[in-house]
PDB file of C-alpha atoms in Angstrom:
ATOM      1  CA  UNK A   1      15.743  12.091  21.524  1.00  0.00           C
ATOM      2  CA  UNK A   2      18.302   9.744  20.060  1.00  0.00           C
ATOM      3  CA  UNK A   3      19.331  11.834  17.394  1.00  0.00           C
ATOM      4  CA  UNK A   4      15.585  12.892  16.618  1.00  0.00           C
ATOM      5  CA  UNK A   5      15.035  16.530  15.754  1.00  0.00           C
ATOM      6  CA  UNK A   6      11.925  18.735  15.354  1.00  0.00           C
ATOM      7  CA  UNK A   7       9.389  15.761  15.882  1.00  0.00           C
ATOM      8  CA  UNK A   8       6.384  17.617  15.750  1.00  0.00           C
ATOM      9  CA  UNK A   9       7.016  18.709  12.263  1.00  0.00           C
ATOM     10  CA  UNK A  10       7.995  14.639  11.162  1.00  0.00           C
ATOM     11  CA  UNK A  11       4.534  13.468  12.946  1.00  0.00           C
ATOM     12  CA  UNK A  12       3.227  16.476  10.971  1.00  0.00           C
ATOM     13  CA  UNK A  13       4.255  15.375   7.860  1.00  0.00           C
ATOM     14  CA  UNK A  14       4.079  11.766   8.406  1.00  0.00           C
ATOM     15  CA  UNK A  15       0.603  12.382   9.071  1.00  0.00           C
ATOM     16  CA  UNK A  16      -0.489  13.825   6.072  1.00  0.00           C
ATOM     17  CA  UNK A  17       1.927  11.828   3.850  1.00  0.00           C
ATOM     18  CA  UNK A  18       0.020   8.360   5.167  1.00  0.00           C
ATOM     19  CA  UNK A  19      -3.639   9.797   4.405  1.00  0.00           C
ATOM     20  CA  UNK A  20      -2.369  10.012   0.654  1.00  0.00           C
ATOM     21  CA  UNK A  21      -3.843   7.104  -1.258  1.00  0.00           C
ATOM     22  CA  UNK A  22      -1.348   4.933  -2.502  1.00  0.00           C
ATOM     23  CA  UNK A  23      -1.882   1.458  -4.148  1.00  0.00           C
ATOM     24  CA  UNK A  24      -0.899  -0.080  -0.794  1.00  0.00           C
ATOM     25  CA  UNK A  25      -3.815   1.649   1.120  1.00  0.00           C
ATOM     26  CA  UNK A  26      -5.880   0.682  -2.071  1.00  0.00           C
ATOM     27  CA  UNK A  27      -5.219  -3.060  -1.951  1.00  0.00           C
ATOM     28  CA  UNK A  28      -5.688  -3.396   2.158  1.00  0.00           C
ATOM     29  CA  UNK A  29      -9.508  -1.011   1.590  1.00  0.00           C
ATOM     30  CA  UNK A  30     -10.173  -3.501  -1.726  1.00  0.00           C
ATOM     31  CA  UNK A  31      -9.696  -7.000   0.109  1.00  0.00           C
ATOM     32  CA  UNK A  32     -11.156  -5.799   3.289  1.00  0.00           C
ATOM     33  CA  UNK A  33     -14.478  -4.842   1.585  1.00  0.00           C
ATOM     34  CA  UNK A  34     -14.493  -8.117  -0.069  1.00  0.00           C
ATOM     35  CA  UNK A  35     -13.210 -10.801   2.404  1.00  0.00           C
ATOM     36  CA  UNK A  36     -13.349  -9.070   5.721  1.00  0.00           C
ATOM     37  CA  UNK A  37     -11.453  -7.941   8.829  1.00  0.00           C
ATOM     38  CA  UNK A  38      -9.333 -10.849   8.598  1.00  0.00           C
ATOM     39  CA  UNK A  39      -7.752 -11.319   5.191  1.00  0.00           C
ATOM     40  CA  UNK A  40      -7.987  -6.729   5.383  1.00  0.00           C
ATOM     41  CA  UNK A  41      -5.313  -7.575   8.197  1.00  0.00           C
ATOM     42  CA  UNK A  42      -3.098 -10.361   6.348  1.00  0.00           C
ATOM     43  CA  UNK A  43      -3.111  -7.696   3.268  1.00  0.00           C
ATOM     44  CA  UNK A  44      -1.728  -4.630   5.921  1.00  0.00           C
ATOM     45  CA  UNK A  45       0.545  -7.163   7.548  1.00  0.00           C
ATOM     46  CA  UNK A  46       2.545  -7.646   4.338  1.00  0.00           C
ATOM     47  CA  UNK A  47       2.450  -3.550   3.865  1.00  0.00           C
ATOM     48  CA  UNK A  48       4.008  -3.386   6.902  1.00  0.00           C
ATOM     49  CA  UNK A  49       6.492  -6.212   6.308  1.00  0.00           C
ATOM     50  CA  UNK A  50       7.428  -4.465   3.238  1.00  0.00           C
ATOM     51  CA  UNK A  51       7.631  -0.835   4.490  1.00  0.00           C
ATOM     52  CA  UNK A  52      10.453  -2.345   7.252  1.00  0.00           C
ATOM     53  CA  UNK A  53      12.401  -3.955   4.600  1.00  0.00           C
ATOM     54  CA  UNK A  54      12.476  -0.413   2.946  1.00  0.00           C
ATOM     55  CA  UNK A  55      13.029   1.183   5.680  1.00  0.00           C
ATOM     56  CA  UNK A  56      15.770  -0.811   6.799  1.00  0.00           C
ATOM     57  CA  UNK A  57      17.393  -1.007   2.977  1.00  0.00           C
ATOM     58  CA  UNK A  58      16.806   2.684   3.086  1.00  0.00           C
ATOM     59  CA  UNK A  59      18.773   3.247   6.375  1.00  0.00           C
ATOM     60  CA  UNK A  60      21.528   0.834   4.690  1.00  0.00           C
ATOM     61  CA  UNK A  61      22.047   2.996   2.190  1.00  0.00           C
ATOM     62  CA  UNK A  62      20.393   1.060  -0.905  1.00  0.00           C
ATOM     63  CA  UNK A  63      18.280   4.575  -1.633  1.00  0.00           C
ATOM     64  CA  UNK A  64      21.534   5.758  -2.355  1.00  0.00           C
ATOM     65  CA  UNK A  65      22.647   3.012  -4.664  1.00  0.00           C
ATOM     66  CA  UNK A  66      19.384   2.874  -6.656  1.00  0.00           C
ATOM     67  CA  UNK A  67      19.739   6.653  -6.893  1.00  0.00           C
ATOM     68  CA  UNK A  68      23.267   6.369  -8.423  1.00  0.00           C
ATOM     69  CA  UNK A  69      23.009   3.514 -10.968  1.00  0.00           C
ATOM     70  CA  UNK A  70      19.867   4.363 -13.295  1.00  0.00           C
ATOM     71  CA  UNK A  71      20.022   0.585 -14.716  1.00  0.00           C
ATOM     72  CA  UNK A  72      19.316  -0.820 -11.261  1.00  0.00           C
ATOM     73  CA  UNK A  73      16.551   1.993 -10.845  1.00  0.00           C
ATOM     74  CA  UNK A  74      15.193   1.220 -14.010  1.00  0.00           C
ATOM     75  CA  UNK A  75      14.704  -2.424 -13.266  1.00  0.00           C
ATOM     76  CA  UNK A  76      13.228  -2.074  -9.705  1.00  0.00           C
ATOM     77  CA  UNK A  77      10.915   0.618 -11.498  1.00  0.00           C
ATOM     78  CA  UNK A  78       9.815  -1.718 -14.496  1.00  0.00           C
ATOM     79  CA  UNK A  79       9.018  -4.437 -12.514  1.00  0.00           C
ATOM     80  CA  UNK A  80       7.179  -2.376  -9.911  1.00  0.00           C
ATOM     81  CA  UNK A  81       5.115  -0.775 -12.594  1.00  0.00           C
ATOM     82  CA  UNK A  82       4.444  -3.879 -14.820  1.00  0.00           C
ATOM     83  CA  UNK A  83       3.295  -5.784 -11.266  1.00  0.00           C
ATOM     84  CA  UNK A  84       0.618  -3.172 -10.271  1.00  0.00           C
ATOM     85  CA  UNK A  85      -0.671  -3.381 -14.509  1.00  0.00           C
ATOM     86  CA  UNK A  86      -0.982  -6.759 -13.728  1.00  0.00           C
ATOM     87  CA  UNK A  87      -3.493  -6.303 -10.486  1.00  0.00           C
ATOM     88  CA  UNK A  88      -4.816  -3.667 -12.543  1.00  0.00           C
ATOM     89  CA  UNK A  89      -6.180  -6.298 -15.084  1.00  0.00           C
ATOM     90  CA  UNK A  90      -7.153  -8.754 -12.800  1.00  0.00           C
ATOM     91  CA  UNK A  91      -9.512  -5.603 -10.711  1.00  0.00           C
ATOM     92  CA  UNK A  92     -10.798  -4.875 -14.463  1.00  0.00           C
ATOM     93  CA  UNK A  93     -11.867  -8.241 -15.118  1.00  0.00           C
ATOM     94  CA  UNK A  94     -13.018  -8.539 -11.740  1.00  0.00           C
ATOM     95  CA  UNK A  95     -15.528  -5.759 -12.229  1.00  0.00           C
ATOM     96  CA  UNK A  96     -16.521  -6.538 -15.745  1.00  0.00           C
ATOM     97  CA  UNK A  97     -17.244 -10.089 -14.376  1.00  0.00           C
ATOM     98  CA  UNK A  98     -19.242  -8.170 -11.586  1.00  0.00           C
ATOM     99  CA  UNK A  99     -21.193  -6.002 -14.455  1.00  0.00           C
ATOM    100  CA  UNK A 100     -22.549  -9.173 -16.507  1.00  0.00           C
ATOM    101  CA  UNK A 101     -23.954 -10.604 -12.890  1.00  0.00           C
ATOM    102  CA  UNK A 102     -25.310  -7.446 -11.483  1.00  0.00           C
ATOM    103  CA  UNK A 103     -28.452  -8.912 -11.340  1.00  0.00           C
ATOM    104  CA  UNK A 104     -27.478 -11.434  -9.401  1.00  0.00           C
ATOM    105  CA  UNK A 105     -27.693 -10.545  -5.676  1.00  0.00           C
ATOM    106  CA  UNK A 106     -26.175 -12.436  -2.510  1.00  0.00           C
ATOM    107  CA  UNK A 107     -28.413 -12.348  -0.039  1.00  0.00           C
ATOM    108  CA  UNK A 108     -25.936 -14.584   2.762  1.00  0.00           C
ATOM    109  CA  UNK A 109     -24.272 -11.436   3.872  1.00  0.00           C
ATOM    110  CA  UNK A 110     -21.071 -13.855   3.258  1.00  0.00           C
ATOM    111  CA  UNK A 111     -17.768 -12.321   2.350  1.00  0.00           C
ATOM    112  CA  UNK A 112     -17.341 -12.383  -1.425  1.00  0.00           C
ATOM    113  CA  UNK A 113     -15.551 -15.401  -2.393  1.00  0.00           C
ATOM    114  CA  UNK A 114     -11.672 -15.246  -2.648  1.00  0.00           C
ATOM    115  CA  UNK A 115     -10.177 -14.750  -6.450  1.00  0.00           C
ATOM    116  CA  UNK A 116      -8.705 -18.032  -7.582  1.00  0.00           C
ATOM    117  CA  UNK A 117      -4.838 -17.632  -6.239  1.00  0.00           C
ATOM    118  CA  UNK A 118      -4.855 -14.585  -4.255  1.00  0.00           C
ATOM    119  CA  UNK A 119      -2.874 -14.363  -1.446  1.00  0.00           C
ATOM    120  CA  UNK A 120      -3.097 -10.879   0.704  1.00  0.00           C
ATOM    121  CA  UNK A 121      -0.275 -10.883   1.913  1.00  0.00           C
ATOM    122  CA  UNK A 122       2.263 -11.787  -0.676  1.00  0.00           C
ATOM    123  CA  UNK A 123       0.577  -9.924  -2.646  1.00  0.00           C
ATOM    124  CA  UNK A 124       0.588  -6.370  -0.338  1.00  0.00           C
ATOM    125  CA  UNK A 125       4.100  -7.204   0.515  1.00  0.00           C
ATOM    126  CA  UNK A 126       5.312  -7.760  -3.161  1.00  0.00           C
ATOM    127  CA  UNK A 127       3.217  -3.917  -4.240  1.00  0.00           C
ATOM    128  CA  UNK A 128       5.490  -2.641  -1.460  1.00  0.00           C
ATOM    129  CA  UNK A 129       8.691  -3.870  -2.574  1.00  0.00           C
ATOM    130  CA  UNK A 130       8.281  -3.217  -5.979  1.00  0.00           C
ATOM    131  CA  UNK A 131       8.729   0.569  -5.443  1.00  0.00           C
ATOM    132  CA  UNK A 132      11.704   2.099  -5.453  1.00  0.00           C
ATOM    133  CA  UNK A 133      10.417   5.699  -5.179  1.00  0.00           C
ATOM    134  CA  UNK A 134       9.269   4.708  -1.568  1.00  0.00           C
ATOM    135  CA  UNK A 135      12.892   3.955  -0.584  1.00  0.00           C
ATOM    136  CA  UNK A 136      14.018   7.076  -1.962  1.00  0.00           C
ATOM    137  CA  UNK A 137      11.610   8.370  -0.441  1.00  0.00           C
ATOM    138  CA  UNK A 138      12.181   6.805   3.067  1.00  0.00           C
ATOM    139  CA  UNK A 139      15.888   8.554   3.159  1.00  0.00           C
ATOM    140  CA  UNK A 140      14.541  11.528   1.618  1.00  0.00           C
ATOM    141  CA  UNK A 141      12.223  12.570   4.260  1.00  0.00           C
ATOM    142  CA  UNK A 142      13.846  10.013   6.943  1.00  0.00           C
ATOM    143  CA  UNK A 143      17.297  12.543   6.855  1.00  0.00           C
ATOM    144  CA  UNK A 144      15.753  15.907   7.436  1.00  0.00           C
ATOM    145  CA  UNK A 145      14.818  15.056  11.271  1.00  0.00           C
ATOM    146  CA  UNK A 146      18.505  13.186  11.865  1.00  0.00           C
ATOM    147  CA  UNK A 147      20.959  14.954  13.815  1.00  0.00           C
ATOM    148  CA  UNK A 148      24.105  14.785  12.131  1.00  0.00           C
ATOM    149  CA  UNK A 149      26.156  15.150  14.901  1.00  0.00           C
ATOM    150  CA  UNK A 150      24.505  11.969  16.550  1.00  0.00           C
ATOM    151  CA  UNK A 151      26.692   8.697  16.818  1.00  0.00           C
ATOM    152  CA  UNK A 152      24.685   6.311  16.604  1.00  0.00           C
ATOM    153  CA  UNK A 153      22.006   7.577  13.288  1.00  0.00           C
ATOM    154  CA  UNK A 154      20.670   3.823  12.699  1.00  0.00           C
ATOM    155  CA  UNK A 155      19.120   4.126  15.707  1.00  0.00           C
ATOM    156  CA  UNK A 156      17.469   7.461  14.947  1.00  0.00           C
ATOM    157  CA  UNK A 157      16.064   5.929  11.063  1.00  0.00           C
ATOM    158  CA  UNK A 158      14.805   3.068  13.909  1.00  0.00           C
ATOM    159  CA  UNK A 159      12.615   5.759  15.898  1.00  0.00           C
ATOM    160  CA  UNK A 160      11.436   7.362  12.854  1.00  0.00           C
ATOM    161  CA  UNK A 161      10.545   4.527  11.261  1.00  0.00           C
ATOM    162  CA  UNK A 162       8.791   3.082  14.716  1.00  0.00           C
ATOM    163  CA  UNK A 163       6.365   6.349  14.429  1.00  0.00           C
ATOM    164  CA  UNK A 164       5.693   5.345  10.202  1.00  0.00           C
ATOM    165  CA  UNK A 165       4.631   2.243  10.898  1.00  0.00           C
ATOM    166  CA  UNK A 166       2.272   2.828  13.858  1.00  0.00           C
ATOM    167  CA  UNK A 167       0.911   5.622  11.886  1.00  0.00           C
ATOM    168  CA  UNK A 168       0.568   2.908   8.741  1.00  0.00           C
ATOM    169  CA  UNK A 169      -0.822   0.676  11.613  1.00  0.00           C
ATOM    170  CA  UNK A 170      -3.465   2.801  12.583  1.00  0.00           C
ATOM    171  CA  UNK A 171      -4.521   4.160   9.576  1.00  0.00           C
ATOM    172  CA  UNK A 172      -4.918   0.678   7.471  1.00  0.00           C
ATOM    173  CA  UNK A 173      -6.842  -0.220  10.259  1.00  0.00           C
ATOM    174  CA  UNK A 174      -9.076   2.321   9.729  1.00  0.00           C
ATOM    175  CA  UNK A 175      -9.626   1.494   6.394  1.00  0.00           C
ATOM    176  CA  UNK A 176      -9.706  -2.382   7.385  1.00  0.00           C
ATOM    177  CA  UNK A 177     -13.166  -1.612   9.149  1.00  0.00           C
ATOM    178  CA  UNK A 178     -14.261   0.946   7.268  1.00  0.00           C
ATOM    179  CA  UNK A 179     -14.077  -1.412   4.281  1.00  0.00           C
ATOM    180  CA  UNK A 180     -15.793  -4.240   6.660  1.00  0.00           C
ATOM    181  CA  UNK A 181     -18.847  -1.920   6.169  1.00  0.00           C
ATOM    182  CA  UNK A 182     -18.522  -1.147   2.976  1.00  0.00           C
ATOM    183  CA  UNK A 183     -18.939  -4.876   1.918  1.00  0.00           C
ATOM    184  CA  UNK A 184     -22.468  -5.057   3.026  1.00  0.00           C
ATOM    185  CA  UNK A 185     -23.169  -2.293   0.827  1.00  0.00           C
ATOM    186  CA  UNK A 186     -21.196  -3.828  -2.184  1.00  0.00           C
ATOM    187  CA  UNK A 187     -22.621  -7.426  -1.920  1.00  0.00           C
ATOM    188  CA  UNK A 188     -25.734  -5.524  -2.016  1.00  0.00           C
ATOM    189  CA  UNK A 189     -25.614  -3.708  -4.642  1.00  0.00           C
ATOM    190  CA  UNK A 190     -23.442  -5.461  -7.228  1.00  0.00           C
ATOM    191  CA  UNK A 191     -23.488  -2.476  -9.514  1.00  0.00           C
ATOM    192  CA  UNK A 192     -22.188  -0.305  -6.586  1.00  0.00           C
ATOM    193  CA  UNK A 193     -19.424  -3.215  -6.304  1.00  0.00           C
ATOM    194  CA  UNK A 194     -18.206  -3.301 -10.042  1.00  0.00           C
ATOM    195  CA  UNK A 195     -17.952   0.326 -10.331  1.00  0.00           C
ATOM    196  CA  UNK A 196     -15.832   0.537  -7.216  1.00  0.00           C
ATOM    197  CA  UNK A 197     -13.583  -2.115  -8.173  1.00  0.00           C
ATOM    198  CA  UNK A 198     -13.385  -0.576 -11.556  1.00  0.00           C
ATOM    199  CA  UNK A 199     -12.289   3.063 -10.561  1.00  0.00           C
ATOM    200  CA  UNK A 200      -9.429   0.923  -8.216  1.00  0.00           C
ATOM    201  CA  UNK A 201      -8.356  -1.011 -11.154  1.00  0.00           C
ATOM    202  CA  UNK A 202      -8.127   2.022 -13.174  1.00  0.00           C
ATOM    203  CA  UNK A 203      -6.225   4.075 -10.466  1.00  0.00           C
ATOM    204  CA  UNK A 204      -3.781   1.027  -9.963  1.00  0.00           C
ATOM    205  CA  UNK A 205      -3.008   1.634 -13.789  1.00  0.00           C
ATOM    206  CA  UNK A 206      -2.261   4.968 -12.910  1.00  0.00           C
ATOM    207  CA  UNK A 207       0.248   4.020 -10.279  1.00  0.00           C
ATOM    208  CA  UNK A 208       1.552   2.352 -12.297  1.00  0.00           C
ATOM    209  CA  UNK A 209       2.188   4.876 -15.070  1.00  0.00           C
ATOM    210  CA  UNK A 210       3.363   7.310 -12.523  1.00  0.00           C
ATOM    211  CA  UNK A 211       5.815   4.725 -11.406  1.00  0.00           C
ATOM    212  CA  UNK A 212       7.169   3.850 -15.045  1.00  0.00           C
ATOM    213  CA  UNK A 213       7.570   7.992 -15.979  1.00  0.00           C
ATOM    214  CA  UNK A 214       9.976   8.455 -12.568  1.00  0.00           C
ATOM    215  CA  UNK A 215      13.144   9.237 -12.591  1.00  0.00           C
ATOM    216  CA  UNK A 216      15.923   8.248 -10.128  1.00  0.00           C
TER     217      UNK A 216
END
């Protein structure tokens, strides 16, 4: 089916690849708990915006390009690293802001108030951009389930890429309500809230350390 081969096995894999937390998934779980369904959406809509720009870069060729000149890599990696540190500090202080007020509890049932500047969806989409090991990756696994024989392979990266973002699609959404539920529990329990937010600033550092230690 236009030049797609052995789709079970890609919707096998494509499955299990999306349930793998990543700091995209993160983000969309983090701002749904906080500011509800909503703002949870505007953060997957600029995953999802980002994710077709790789794609599409990915089906271009770039993955190729970043793969062959390490300096370009290395910048694209940098930046993508020293962007999810920066989220990383703002979750920290987030949570240690949450520890000194634990006391404090908010009975409105509100959504917690939004962090001065933040912006879901620039900031999703920018997290998504900023990794160049997803466009590698994109052509990596994308290529396996092209038939080389096929004229027209653009539109086969198209189908494939069709299936990874309704997976992405149904999965953040997923998390989108599942966080919506979470936030009663959080507001709550403000100890419950700072310790969450901690252990997702401390895995964003980790992103981004795994991020600065790849290679091409």
């Amino acid at each position: 089916m236009f030049g797609v081969i052995d789709l079970p096995t890609y919707l096998a894999g494509l499955i299990l690849i999306v349930l793998l937390p990543g700091p995209n998934s993160l983000y969309v779980l983090s701002v749904a708990a906080r500011r509800g369904v909503r703002d949870g959406y505007r953060a997957a809509a600029g995953v999802w915006c980002g994710d077709a720009v790789l794609m599409t870069l990915s089906a271009a060729g770039v993955a190729s390009l970043l793969q062959a000149n390490a300096v370009l890599f290395g910048i694209v990696k940098y930046a993508g690293a020293g962007y999810l540190t920066w989220l990383a500090v703002g979750m920290l202080r987030a949570a240690w802001g949450m520890w000194r007020t634990r006391r404090d509890e908010d009975a409105t049932g509100a959504p917690t108030a939004a962090a001065p500047g933040e912006r879901p969806f620039r900031r999703a989409l920018v997290v998504s951009l900023l990794n160049p090991k997803a466009i590698l990756f994109f052509i990596a696994f994308f290529v396996q389930f092209v038939d080389p024989a096929y004229a027209y392979p653009a539109l086969s990266f198209v189908v494939l890429g069709a299936f990874a973002q309704l997976a992405s699609v149904l999965y953040l959404s997923a998390l989108i309500f599942g966080g919506t539920r979470l936030a009663a529990a959080f507001r709550r329990r403000r100890r419950l809230s700072a310790g969450v937010t901690s252990a997702a600033g401390a895995l964003f550092l980790g992103f981004a350390a795994k991020l600065s230690l790849a290679g091409a």
